[in-house]
PDB file of C-alpha atoms in Angstrom:
ATOM      1  CA  MET A   1     -38.042  16.087  -0.765  1.00  0.00           C
ATOM      2  CA  GLY A   2     -36.046  17.069   2.326  1.00  0.00           C
ATOM      3  CA  ARG A   3     -37.681  18.398   5.473  1.00  0.00           C
ATOM      4  CA  GLN A   4     -36.535  21.976   4.782  1.00  0.00           C
ATOM      5  CA  ALA A   5     -37.848  21.889   1.220  1.00  0.00           C
ATOM      6  CA  GLU A   6     -41.118  20.369   2.404  1.00  0.00           C
ATOM      7  CA  LYS A   7     -41.506  23.098   5.036  1.00  0.00           C
ATOM      8  CA  SER A   8     -40.764  25.752   2.424  1.00  0.00           C
ATOM      9  CA  GLU A   9     -43.378  24.322   0.076  1.00  0.00           C
ATOM     10  CA  THR A  10     -45.932  24.169   2.895  1.00  0.00           C
ATOM     11  CA  THR A  11     -45.277  27.839   3.710  1.00  0.00           C
ATOM     12  CA  ARG A  12     -45.675  28.828   0.060  1.00  0.00           C
ATOM     13  CA  ALA A  13     -48.934  26.874  -0.255  1.00  0.00           C
ATOM     14  CA  ALA A  14     -50.293  28.552   2.896  1.00  0.00           C
ATOM     15  CA  LEU A  15     -49.485  32.010   1.517  1.00  0.00           C
ATOM     16  CA  VAL A  16     -51.168  31.230  -1.810  1.00  0.00           C
ATOM     17  CA  ALA A  17     -54.252  29.813  -0.052  1.00  0.00           C
ATOM     18  CA  ALA A  18     -54.549  32.839   2.247  1.00  0.00           C
ATOM     19  CA  ALA A  19     -54.088  35.287  -0.619  1.00  0.00           C
ATOM     20  CA  ARG A  20     -56.666  33.439  -2.707  1.00  0.00           C
ATOM     21  CA  GLU A  21     -59.289  33.679   0.042  1.00  0.00           C
ATOM     22  CA  LEU A  22     -58.637  37.366   0.649  1.00  0.00           C
ATOM     23  CA  PHE A  23     -58.452  38.374  -3.020  1.00  0.00           C
ATOM     24  CA  ALA A  24     -61.749  36.568  -3.643  1.00  0.00           C
ATOM     25  CA  GLU A  25     -63.354  38.353  -0.687  1.00  0.00           C
ATOM     26  CA  ARG A  26     -62.148  41.918  -1.279  1.00  0.00           C
ATOM     27  CA  GLY A  27     -60.070  42.092  -4.422  1.00  0.00           C
ATOM     28  CA  TYR A  28     -56.368  42.755  -4.908  1.00  0.00           C
ATOM     29  CA  ALA A  29     -56.395  46.437  -3.952  1.00  0.00           C
ATOM     30  CA  GLY A  30     -58.376  45.800  -0.778  1.00  0.00           C
ATOM     31  CA  VAL A  31     -55.876  43.377   0.738  1.00  0.00           C
ATOM     32  CA  GLY A  32     -52.552  44.220   2.386  1.00  0.00           C
ATOM     33  CA  THR A  33     -49.520  41.950   2.478  1.00  0.00           C
ATOM     34  CA  MET A  34     -49.486  41.727   6.289  1.00  0.00           C
ATOM     35  CA  GLU A  35     -53.086  40.542   6.257  1.00  0.00           C
ATOM     36  CA  ILE A  36     -52.096  37.734   3.893  1.00  0.00           C
ATOM     37  CA  VAL A  37     -49.084  36.861   6.051  1.00  0.00           C
ATOM     38  CA  ASN A  38     -51.173  36.789   9.237  1.00  0.00           C
ATOM     39  CA  ARG A  39     -53.907  34.631   7.741  1.00  0.00           C
ATOM     40  CA  ALA A  40     -51.277  32.212   6.451  1.00  0.00           C
ATOM     41  CA  GLY A  41     -49.655  32.037   9.908  1.00  0.00           C
ATOM     42  CA  SER A  42     -46.384  33.048   8.277  1.00  0.00           C
ATOM     43  CA  SER A  43     -43.959  35.980   8.335  1.00  0.00           C
ATOM     44  CA  ARG A  44     -43.218  38.912   6.072  1.00  0.00           C
ATOM     45  CA  GLY A  45     -39.731  37.529   5.456  1.00  0.00           C
ATOM     46  CA  ALA A  46     -41.135  34.161   4.375  1.00  0.00           C
ATOM     47  CA  MET A  47     -43.499  35.848   1.954  1.00  0.00           C
ATOM     48  CA  TYR A  48     -40.726  37.839   0.303  1.00  0.00           C
ATOM     49  CA  HIS A  49     -38.569  34.720   0.181  1.00  0.00           C
ATOM     50  CA  HIS A  50     -41.168  33.081  -2.053  1.00  0.00           C
ATOM     51  CA  PHE A  51     -42.595  36.098  -3.888  1.00  0.00           C
ATOM     52  CA  LYS A  52     -40.981  39.312  -5.081  1.00  0.00           C
ATOM     53  CA  ASP A  53     -44.096  41.313  -4.246  1.00  0.00           C
ATOM     54  CA  LYS A  54     -47.871  41.099  -3.867  1.00  0.00           C
ATOM     55  CA  GLN A  55     -48.354  41.075  -7.631  1.00  0.00           C
ATOM     56  CA  GLU A  56     -46.176  37.990  -8.009  1.00  0.00           C
ATOM     57  CA  LEU A  57     -48.218  36.306  -5.279  1.00  0.00           C
ATOM     58  CA  PHE A  58     -51.381  37.230  -7.163  1.00  0.00           C
ATOM     59  CA  ARG A  59     -49.939  35.640 -10.294  1.00  0.00           C
ATOM     60  CA  ALA A  60     -49.319  32.413  -8.365  1.00  0.00           C
ATOM     61  CA  VAL A  61     -52.954  32.452  -7.207  1.00  0.00           C
ATOM     62  CA  TYR A  62     -54.176  33.101 -10.749  1.00  0.00           C
ATOM     63  CA  GLU A  63     -52.071  30.281 -12.179  1.00  0.00           C
ATOM     64  CA  GLN A  64     -53.377  27.892  -9.513  1.00  0.00           C
ATOM     65  CA  ILE A  65     -56.948  28.792 -10.477  1.00  0.00           C
ATOM     66  CA  GLN A  66     -56.205  28.314 -14.175  1.00  0.00           C
ATOM     67  CA  GLN A  67     -54.605  24.919 -13.542  1.00  0.00           C
ATOM     68  CA  GLU A  68     -57.628  23.780 -11.523  1.00  0.00           C
ATOM     69  CA  LEU A  69     -59.995  25.024 -14.208  1.00  0.00           C
ATOM     70  CA  ILE A  70     -58.195  23.224 -17.028  1.00  0.00           C
ATOM     71  CA  GLN A  71     -58.078  20.027 -14.939  1.00  0.00           C
ATOM     72  CA  ARG A  72     -61.814  20.285 -14.218  1.00  0.00           C
ATOM     73  CA  VAL A  73     -62.725  20.872 -17.865  1.00  0.00           C
ATOM     74  CA  THR A  74     -60.400  18.107 -19.086  1.00  0.00           C
ATOM     75  CA  GLN A  75     -61.841  15.590 -16.622  1.00  0.00           C
ATOM     76  CA  GLU A  76     -65.402  16.427 -17.643  1.00  0.00           C
ATOM     77  CA  MET A  77     -64.546  16.093 -21.336  1.00  0.00           C
ATOM     78  CA  ALA A  78     -62.756  12.791 -20.779  1.00  0.00           C
ATOM     79  CA  GLY A  79     -65.749  11.445 -18.850  1.00  0.00           C
ATOM     80  CA  ILE A  80     -68.105  11.311 -21.842  1.00  0.00           C
ATOM     81  CA  GLY A  81     -66.360   8.362 -23.456  1.00  0.00           C
ATOM     82  CA  ASP A  82     -66.998   7.932 -27.187  1.00  0.00           C
ATOM     83  CA  ALA A  83     -69.788  10.495 -27.533  1.00  0.00           C
ATOM     84  CA  GLY A  84     -67.718  12.456 -30.044  1.00  0.00           C
ATOM     85  CA  PRO A  85     -65.788  15.737 -30.217  1.00  0.00           C
ATOM     86  CA  LEU A  86     -68.827  18.018 -30.368  1.00  0.00           C
ATOM     87  CA  ALA A  87     -70.316  16.462 -27.254  1.00  0.00           C
ATOM     88  CA  ALA A  88     -66.932  16.787 -25.531  1.00  0.00           C
ATOM     89  CA  PHE A  89     -66.752  20.460 -26.495  1.00  0.00           C
ATOM     90  CA  GLN A  90     -70.239  21.088 -25.130  1.00  0.00           C
ATOM     91  CA  VAL A  91     -69.387  19.353 -21.855  1.00  0.00           C
ATOM     92  CA  GLY A  92     -66.162  21.350 -21.578  1.00  0.00           C
ATOM     93  CA  LEU A  93     -68.028  24.592 -22.225  1.00  0.00           C
ATOM     94  CA  HIS A  94     -70.594  23.700 -19.572  1.00  0.00           C
ATOM     95  CA  ALA A  95     -67.857  22.908 -17.024  1.00  0.00           C
ATOM     96  CA  PHE A  96     -66.050  26.187 -17.726  1.00  0.00           C
ATOM     97  CA  LEU A  97     -69.157  28.334 -17.379  1.00  0.00           C
ATOM     98  CA  LEU A  98     -70.190  26.518 -14.191  1.00  0.00           C
ATOM     99  CA  ALA A  99     -66.755  27.310 -12.764  1.00  0.00           C
ATOM    100  CA  CYS A 100     -67.412  31.001 -13.463  1.00  0.00           C
ATOM    101  CA  LEU A 101     -70.013  30.852 -10.696  1.00  0.00           C
ATOM    102  CA  ASP A 102     -67.252  30.240  -8.127  1.00  0.00           C
ATOM    103  CA  PRO A 103     -66.366  33.581  -6.466  1.00  0.00           C
ATOM    104  CA  ASP A 104     -62.599  33.049  -6.546  1.00  0.00           C
ATOM    105  CA  LYS A 105     -62.546  31.967 -10.181  1.00  0.00           C
ATOM    106  CA  SER A 106     -64.804  34.785 -11.338  1.00  0.00           C
ATOM    107  CA  ARG A 107     -63.395  37.666  -9.310  1.00  0.00           C
ATOM    108  CA  ILE A 108     -59.731  36.715  -9.420  1.00  0.00           C
ATOM    109  CA  GLY A 109     -59.590  35.007 -12.797  1.00  0.00           C
ATOM    110  CA  LEU A 110     -61.889  37.234 -14.829  1.00  0.00           C
ATOM    111  CA  VAL A 111     -62.285  40.600 -13.125  1.00  0.00           C
ATOM    112  CA  GLU A 112     -59.040  41.236 -11.238  1.00  0.00           C
ATOM    113  CA  ALA A 113     -56.390  39.449 -13.304  1.00  0.00           C
ATOM    114  CA  PRO A 114     -56.322  41.709 -16.403  1.00  0.00           C
ATOM    115  CA  ALA A 115     -55.918  44.840 -14.264  1.00  0.00           C
ATOM    116  CA  VAL A 116     -53.442  43.412 -11.746  1.00  0.00           C
ATOM    117  CA  LEU A 117     -51.203  41.508 -14.165  1.00  0.00           C
ATOM    118  CA  GLY A 118     -51.552  43.890 -17.090  1.00  0.00           C
ATOM    119  CA  TRP A 119     -53.284  42.961 -20.307  1.00  0.00           C
ATOM    120  CA  GLN A 120     -50.218  41.457 -22.000  1.00  0.00           C
ATOM    121  CA  GLN A 121     -49.195  39.147 -19.144  1.00  0.00           C
ATOM    122  CA  TRP A 122     -52.819  38.142 -18.496  1.00  0.00           C
ATOM    123  CA  ARG A 123     -53.324  37.329 -22.176  1.00  0.00           C
ATOM    124  CA  GLU A 124     -50.134  35.257 -22.309  1.00  0.00           C
ATOM    125  CA  LEU A 125     -51.178  33.218 -19.266  1.00  0.00           C
ATOM    126  CA  ASP A 126     -54.716  32.778 -20.589  1.00  0.00           C
ATOM    127  CA  GLN A 127     -53.325  31.428 -23.834  1.00  0.00           C
ATOM    128  CA  GLN A 128     -50.809  29.240 -22.016  1.00  0.00           C
ATOM    129  CA  TYR A 129     -53.492  27.483 -20.019  1.00  0.00           C
ATOM    130  CA  ALA A 130     -56.713  27.703 -22.032  1.00  0.00           C
ATOM    131  CA  LEU A 131     -55.755  28.084 -25.683  1.00  0.00           C
ATOM    132  CA  GLY A 132     -54.285  24.593 -25.915  1.00  0.00           C
ATOM    133  CA  ILE A 133     -57.435  22.802 -24.817  1.00  0.00           C
ATOM    134  CA  VAL A 134     -59.649  24.930 -27.104  1.00  0.00           C
ATOM    135  CA  THR A 135     -57.328  24.308 -30.065  1.00  0.00           C
ATOM    136  CA  ALA A 136     -57.232  20.560 -29.385  1.00  0.00           C
ATOM    137  CA  GLY A 137     -61.030  20.392 -29.169  1.00  0.00           C
ATOM    138  CA  LEU A 138     -61.435  22.164 -32.495  1.00  0.00           C
ATOM    139  CA  GLN A 139     -58.791  19.978 -34.150  1.00  0.00           C
ATOM    140  CA  LEU A 140     -60.579  16.823 -33.015  1.00  0.00           C
ATOM    141  CA  GLY A 141     -63.836  18.177 -34.394  1.00  0.00           C
ATOM    142  CA  VAL A 142     -62.291  18.903 -37.779  1.00  0.00           C
ATOM    143  CA  GLN A 143     -60.497  15.532 -37.923  1.00  0.00           C
ATOM    144  CA  ALA A 144     -63.771  13.751 -37.137  1.00  0.00           C
ATOM    145  CA  GLY A 145     -65.523  15.655 -39.926  1.00  0.00           C
ATOM    146  CA  ALA A 146     -67.911  17.264 -37.446  1.00  0.00           C
ATOM    147  CA  LEU A 147     -66.565  20.821 -37.834  1.00  0.00           C
ATOM    148  CA  ARG A 148     -65.792  22.842 -40.930  1.00  0.00           C
ATOM    149  CA  CYS A 149     -62.197  22.691 -42.133  1.00  0.00           C
ATOM    150  CA  ASP A 150     -62.197  25.882 -44.243  1.00  0.00           C
ATOM    151  CA  ILE A 151     -61.394  28.201 -41.307  1.00  0.00           C
ATOM    152  CA  PRO A 152     -57.852  28.255 -39.822  1.00  0.00           C
ATOM    153  CA  ILE A 153     -57.993  26.524 -36.435  1.00  0.00           C
ATOM    154  CA  ARG A 154     -55.432  28.907 -34.933  1.00  0.00           C
ATOM    155  CA  VAL A 155     -57.631  31.937 -35.643  1.00  0.00           C
ATOM    156  CA  LEU A 156     -60.807  30.134 -34.650  1.00  0.00           C
ATOM    157  CA  ALA A 157     -59.339  28.991 -31.320  1.00  0.00           C
ATOM    158  CA  HIS A 158     -58.460  32.586 -30.390  1.00  0.00           C
ATOM    159  CA  LEU A 159     -61.972  33.763 -31.230  1.00  0.00           C
ATOM    160  CA  VAL A 160     -63.634  30.946 -29.282  1.00  0.00           C
ATOM    161  CA  LEU A 161     -61.382  31.656 -26.286  1.00  0.00           C
ATOM    162  CA  ALA A 162     -62.354  35.344 -26.459  1.00  0.00           C
ATOM    163  CA  ALA A 163     -66.050  34.413 -26.562  1.00  0.00           C
ATOM    164  CA  LEU A 164     -65.623  32.192 -23.493  1.00  0.00           C
ATOM    165  CA  GLY A 165     -63.848  35.008 -21.638  1.00  0.00           C
ATOM    166  CA  GLU A 166     -66.668  37.436 -22.414  1.00  0.00           C
ATOM    167  CA  ALA A 167     -69.252  34.867 -21.337  1.00  0.00           C
ATOM    168  CA  GLY A 168     -67.397  34.444 -18.062  1.00  0.00           C
ATOM    169  CA  LEU A 169     -67.348  38.208 -17.474  1.00  0.00           C
ATOM    170  CA  LEU A 170     -71.089  38.420 -18.098  1.00  0.00           C
ATOM    171  CA  ILE A 171     -71.641  35.727 -15.473  1.00  0.00           C
ATOM    172  CA  ALA A 172     -69.239  37.326 -12.986  1.00  0.00           C
ATOM    173  CA  SER A 173     -70.971  40.707 -13.166  1.00  0.00           C
ATOM    174  CA  ALA A 174     -74.592  39.518 -13.403  1.00  0.00           C
ATOM    175  CA  GLU A 175     -77.243  40.119 -10.734  1.00  0.00           C
ATOM    176  CA  ASP A 176     -78.397  36.541 -11.321  1.00  0.00           C
ATOM    177  CA  PRO A 177     -75.206  34.649 -12.266  1.00  0.00           C
ATOM    178  CA  ASP A 178     -76.883  31.268 -12.746  1.00  0.00           C
ATOM    179  CA  ALA A 179     -79.511  32.651 -15.127  1.00  0.00           C
ATOM    180  CA  GLU A 180     -76.753  34.511 -17.000  1.00  0.00           C
ATOM    181  CA  ARG A 181     -74.748  31.294 -17.250  1.00  0.00           C
ATOM    182  CA  LEU A 182     -77.651  29.527 -18.957  1.00  0.00           C
ATOM    183  CA  GLU A 183     -78.049  32.378 -21.444  1.00  0.00           C
ATOM    184  CA  ALA A 184     -74.310  32.588 -22.097  1.00  0.00           C
ATOM    185  CA  GLU A 185     -74.092  28.840 -22.670  1.00  0.00           C
ATOM    186  CA  ARG A 186     -76.932  28.954 -25.178  1.00  0.00           C
ATOM    187  CA  ALA A 187     -75.311  31.868 -27.002  1.00  0.00           C
ATOM    188  CA  VAL A 188     -71.850  30.287 -27.275  1.00  0.00           C
ATOM    189  CA  LEU A 189     -73.359  27.002 -28.448  1.00  0.00           C
ATOM    190  CA  ALA A 190     -75.323  28.925 -31.089  1.00  0.00           C
ATOM    191  CA  LEU A 191     -72.063  30.448 -32.324  1.00  0.00           C
ATOM    192  CA  LEU A 192     -70.415  27.032 -32.490  1.00  0.00           C
ATOM    193  CA  ASP A 193     -73.378  25.593 -34.376  1.00  0.00           C
ATOM    194  CA  GLY A 194     -72.287  27.706 -37.323  1.00  0.00           C
ATOM    195  CA  LEU A 195     -69.130  25.618 -37.541  1.00  0.00           C
ATOM    196  CA  ARG A 196     -70.873  22.257 -37.748  1.00  0.00           C
ATOM    197  CA  THR A 197     -70.772  20.294 -40.988  1.00  0.00           C
ATOM    198  CA  ASP A 198     -74.289  18.898 -40.377  1.00  0.00           C
ATOM    199  CA  GLN A 199     -76.161  22.210 -40.134  1.00  0.00           C
ATOM    200  CA  GLY A 200     -78.718  21.051 -42.606  1.00  0.00           C
TER     201      GLY A 200
END
């Protein structure tokens, strides 16, 4: 990477970092573009060189959060070794719900994103980042004989992803987020228990 390209990438990263902090603090509507530019130590021209508008900058922040979340969940699931697909799914669920306690992930990712990006774009991004890992987890469970195979995985993955999104929203809006996380985790695990082949 040349010096100019490296400088450009550094400027972009600074804008995304500044926007992420401010959106987490006060939400999208409560933050102006010049405030983002000033916190990033950049210029208005540099911002509009990298992003068409504030909404496009928000999308970059949201995608960064989603990438971090998927990486975190994947690492946790990979860390359990040979404990099996159900254990991996439980660990991944736990990691996701813990992440919902982080102010930037909850406010930006769960509360602000659907309104700022629009439902369709938000849904497409959610599926792009999260649907794959949910689908893969379910497929492994079915292949291992641990989960029922009589329900289409494609449909099931969408429903599980929706349940996780609702659980995250409950946590984000709760007076006691940590207590709500424990309850939400128990509830989602109870739903998944109905898919096990060893219920008896």
